[in-house]
Short mmCIF file of the C-alpha atoms (twelve columns), coordinates in Angstrom:
data_MODEL
# 
_entry.id   MODEL 
# 
loop_
_atom_site.group_PDB 
_atom_site.id 
_atom_site.type_symbol 
_atom_site.label_atom_id 
_atom_site.label_alt_id 
_atom_site.label_comp_id 
_atom_site.label_asym_id 
_atom_site.label_seq_id 
_atom_site.Cartn_x 
_atom_site.Cartn_y 
_atom_site.Cartn_z 
_atom_site.pdbx_PDB_model_num 
ATOM 1   C CA . MET A 1   -0.106 -0.029 0.095   1 
ATOM 2   C CA . THR A 2   2.843  2.495  0.866   1 
ATOM 3   C CA . ASP A 3   4.491  1.601  -2.414  1 
ATOM 4   C CA . ARG A 4   1.184  2.754  -4.306  1 
ATOM 5   C CA . LEU A 5   0.952  5.805  -2.338  1 
ATOM 6   C CA . SER A 6   4.580  6.545  -3.012  1 
ATOM 7   C CA . VAL A 7   4.172  6.331  -6.775  1 
ATOM 8   C CA . VAL A 8   0.974  8.352  -6.852  1 
ATOM 9   C CA . PHE A 9   2.658  11.021 -4.763  1 
ATOM 10  C CA . ASP A 10  5.595  11.020 -7.096  1 
ATOM 11  C CA . ARG A 11  3.454  11.389 -10.012 1 
ATOM 12  C CA . LEU A 12  1.423  14.198 -8.394  1 
ATOM 13  C CA . LYS A 13  4.767  16.074 -7.682  1 
ATOM 14  C CA . ARG A 14  5.833  15.614 -11.401 1 
ATOM 15  C CA . VAL A 15  2.496  17.038 -12.552 1 
ATOM 16  C CA . ALA A 16  2.707  19.944 -10.133 1 
ATOM 17  C CA . LYS A 17  6.192  20.648 -11.220 1 
ATOM 18  C CA . LEU A 18  5.279  20.698 -14.949 1 
ATOM 19  C CA . VAL A 19  2.489  23.132 -13.904 1 
ATOM 20  C CA . VAL A 20  4.376  25.409 -11.647 1 
ATOM 21  C CA . ASP A 21  7.816  25.655 -13.347 1 
ATOM 22  C CA . PRO A 22  6.788  27.802 -16.172 1 
ATOM 23  C CA . LEU A 23  5.440  30.350 -13.627 1 
ATOM 24  C CA . ARG A 24  8.548  30.536 -11.489 1 
ATOM 25  C CA . LYS A 25  10.768 33.619 -11.779 1 
ATOM 26  C CA . ASP A 26  13.429 33.144 -14.282 1 
ATOM 27  C CA . PRO A 27  16.828 33.808 -12.565 1 
ATOM 28  C CA . ASP A 28  18.422 35.014 -15.870 1 
ATOM 29  C CA . ALA A 29  15.720 37.713 -16.398 1 
ATOM 30  C CA . ARG A 30  17.176 41.043 -15.413 1 
ATOM 31  C CA . ARG A 31  14.106 42.599 -13.868 1 
ATOM 32  C CA . PHE A 32  10.354 42.503 -14.542 1 
ATOM 33  C CA . GLN A 33  7.472  44.149 -12.699 1 
ATOM 34  C CA . LEU A 34  4.042  45.311 -13.423 1 
ATOM 35  C CA . SER A 35  3.981  48.955 -14.528 1 
ATOM 36  C CA . ILE A 36  2.320  51.759 -12.724 1 
ATOM 37  C CA . PRO A 37  -1.410 51.208 -12.419 1 
ATOM 38  C CA . ASP A 38  -2.405 54.343 -14.206 1 
ATOM 39  C CA . ALA A 39  -0.756 52.964 -17.479 1 
ATOM 40  C CA . HIS A 40  -2.455 49.668 -17.301 1 
ATOM 41  C CA . THR A 41  0.542  47.986 -19.133 1 
ATOM 42  C CA . SER A 42  3.166  45.459 -18.152 1 
ATOM 43  C CA . THR A 43  6.602  46.992 -18.640 1 
ATOM 44  C CA . VAL A 44  10.131 46.480 -17.316 1 
ATOM 45  C CA . ASP A 45  9.896  49.529 -15.132 1 
ATOM 46  C CA . GLY A 46  7.856  52.894 -14.700 1 
ATOM 47  C CA . ASP A 47  7.256  55.854 -12.619 1 
ATOM 48  C CA . THR A 48  4.392  58.333 -11.881 1 
ATOM 49  C CA . GLY A 49  4.531  62.092 -11.262 1 
ATOM 50  C CA . TRP A 50  6.137  65.187 -12.487 1 
ATOM 51  C CA . GLY A 51  8.787  64.895 -9.721  1 
ATOM 52  C CA . ARG A 52  9.704  61.567 -11.288 1 
ATOM 53  C CA . ARG A 53  9.866  62.796 -14.766 1 
ATOM 54  C CA . PRO A 54  12.646 61.484 -16.955 1 
ATOM 55  C CA . PRO A 55  15.554 63.834 -17.966 1 
ATOM 56  C CA . ALA A 56  14.593 66.197 -20.728 1 
ATOM 57  C CA . ARG A 57  16.189 68.207 -23.539 1 
ATOM 58  C CA . VAL A 58  14.561 71.565 -24.581 1 
ATOM 59  C CA . ARG A 59  15.443 74.088 -27.131 1 
ATOM 60  C CA . CYS A 60  16.699 77.505 -25.998 1 
ATOM 61  C CA . SER A 61  14.087 80.075 -27.086 1 
ATOM 62  C CA . ARG A 62  16.856 82.559 -27.537 1 
ATOM 63  C CA . CYS A 63  19.611 80.849 -29.709 1 
ATOM 64  C CA . GLY A 64  17.992 77.467 -30.488 1 
ATOM 65  C CA . ALA A 65  20.768 75.352 -28.737 1 
ATOM 66  C CA . GLY A 66  19.755 72.181 -26.728 1 
ATOM 67  C CA . ILE A 67  19.452 72.527 -22.976 1 
ATOM 68  C CA . ASN A 68  19.467 69.395 -20.760 1 
ATOM 69  C CA . GLN A 69  17.337 69.347 -17.660 1 
ATOM 70  C CA . ARG A 70  18.090 66.250 -15.486 1 
ATOM 71  C CA . ASN A 71  15.615 67.075 -12.816 1 
ATOM 72  C CA . PRO A 72  12.206 68.557 -13.399 1 
ATOM 73  C CA . HIS A 73  12.971 71.064 -10.640 1 
ATOM 74  C CA . ASP A 74  16.272 72.258 -11.876 1 
ATOM 75  C CA . ASP A 75  16.568 75.598 -13.618 1 
ATOM 76  C CA . LEU A 76  17.643 75.605 -17.257 1 
ATOM 77  C CA . ASP A 77  20.884 77.295 -18.250 1 
ATOM 78  C CA . CYS A 78  21.812 77.442 -22.017 1 
ATOM 79  C CA . PRO A 79  25.329 76.248 -22.687 1 
ATOM 80  C CA . GLU A 80  25.596 78.558 -25.744 1 
ATOM 81  C CA . CYS A 81  24.343 81.853 -24.848 1 
ATOM 82  C CA . VAL A 82  23.455 83.730 -21.569 1 
ATOM 83  C CA . ALA A 83  19.892 82.744 -21.396 1 
ATOM 84  C CA . THR A 84  18.657 81.127 -18.172 1 
ATOM 85  C CA . PHE A 85  15.068 79.951 -17.480 1 
ATOM 86  C CA . SER A 86  13.234 79.027 -14.294 1 
ATOM 87  C CA . TYR A 87  12.000 75.296 -14.141 1 
ATOM 88  C CA . ARG A 88  8.654  76.898 -14.175 1 
ATOM 89  C CA . GLU A 89  9.187  78.005 -17.699 1 
ATOM 90  C CA . PHE A 90  9.717  74.456 -18.986 1 
ATOM 91  C CA . SER A 91  6.338  74.520 -20.752 1 
ATOM 92  C CA . ARG A 92  7.303  77.590 -22.752 1 
ATOM 93  C CA . LEU A 93  10.373 75.979 -24.223 1 
ATOM 94  C CA . GLU A 94  10.089 73.407 -26.975 1 
ATOM 95  C CA . LEU A 95  10.691 69.865 -25.859 1 
ATOM 96  C CA . VAL A 96  13.068 68.065 -28.029 1 
ATOM 97  C CA . TYR A 97  12.901 64.641 -26.137 1 
ATOM 98  C CA . LEU A 98  12.782 62.942 -23.034 1 
ATOM 99  C CA . ARG A 99  15.732 60.541 -22.150 1 
ATOM 100 C CA . CYS A 100 15.050 57.219 -20.646 1 
ATOM 101 C CA . PRO A 101 16.503 56.956 -17.146 1 
ATOM 102 C CA . VAL A 102 16.977 53.139 -17.530 1 
ATOM 103 C CA . CYS A 103 18.772 52.740 -20.827 1 
ATOM 104 C CA . ALA A 104 19.334 56.394 -21.975 1 
ATOM 105 C CA . ASP A 105 17.404 56.019 -25.292 1 
ATOM 106 C CA . ARG A 106 15.026 58.657 -26.535 1 
ATOM 107 C CA . MET A 107 11.559 58.112 -25.476 1 
ATOM 108 C CA . ARG A 108 8.202  58.617 -27.290 1 
ATOM 109 C CA . HIS A 109 6.192  61.091 -25.592 1 
ATOM 110 C CA . GLY A 110 2.787  62.754 -25.823 1 
ATOM 111 C CA . ARG A 111 -0.182 64.663 -24.256 1 
ATOM 112 C CA . ARG A 112 -3.615 63.135 -23.792 1 
ATOM 113 C CA . HIS A 113 -5.144 66.463 -22.810 1 
ATOM 114 C CA . PRO A 114 -3.609 69.124 -24.880 1 
ATOM 115 C CA . ASN A 115 -6.172 71.750 -24.009 1 
ATOM 116 C CA . VAL A 116 -5.575 71.288 -20.232 1 
ATOM 117 C CA . PHE A 117 -1.836 70.416 -19.906 1 
ATOM 118 C CA . ASP A 118 1.054  72.183 -21.728 1 
ATOM 119 C CA . VAL A 119 3.701  69.674 -20.613 1 
ATOM 120 C CA . PRO A 120 4.069  65.911 -21.837 1 
ATOM 121 C CA . GLU A 121 1.628  63.540 -19.815 1 
ATOM 122 C CA . TRP A 122 3.292  60.193 -20.762 1 
ATOM 123 C CA . ALA A 123 6.605  58.876 -22.328 1 
ATOM 124 C CA . THR A 124 7.561  55.371 -23.133 1 
ATOM 125 C CA . CYS A 125 11.019 53.906 -24.157 1 
ATOM 126 C CA . PRO A 126 10.991 51.820 -27.233 1 
ATOM 127 C CA . GLY A 127 14.136 50.095 -26.197 1 
ATOM 128 C CA . CYS A 128 13.437 48.788 -22.501 1 
ATOM 129 C CA . GLN A 129 9.611  49.703 -22.525 1 
ATOM 130 C CA . TYR A 130 10.174 51.946 -19.381 1 
ATOM 131 C CA . HIS A 131 6.944  54.089 -18.957 1 
ATOM 132 C CA . TRP A 132 6.409  57.310 -17.089 1 
ATOM 133 C CA . GLU A 133 2.998  59.088 -16.478 1 
ATOM 134 C CA . PHE A 134 2.468  62.657 -15.459 1 
ATOM 135 C CA . GLY A 135 -0.100 61.428 -12.835 1 
ATOM 136 C CA . HIS A 136 -3.123 63.575 -12.721 1 
ATOM 137 C CA . SER A 137 -6.663 62.837 -11.550 1 
ATOM 138 C CA . PHE A 138 -9.902 63.989 -13.107 1 
# 
């Protein structure tokens, strides 16, 4: 009787292993987590809120040079001319691109409510699928 129970138990263990193994975390995978709830997507990484906005490159309204803004609360200082801009003037400058904080690629970005907001509301990296959301509530 114990031999039969042992055989049945071993078979059940094999069946459970076949079902559970594909669901186990891959130790070779770098990092995977569900993205922010607002985006309703599965991505490698993600953030919400203006304070967590990816680094940006904007165009100087005076000379046309590119200005990097690493943090959304940093003032903007043109490297080519004497122009300086407060971080509050970000929306008045032309946004060239947002840079992915994970892999440093240029991100696709856009606005869902162009009549309400004059800043980007989302950005997604085509390389690593990092996703950022402005994070507003209506």
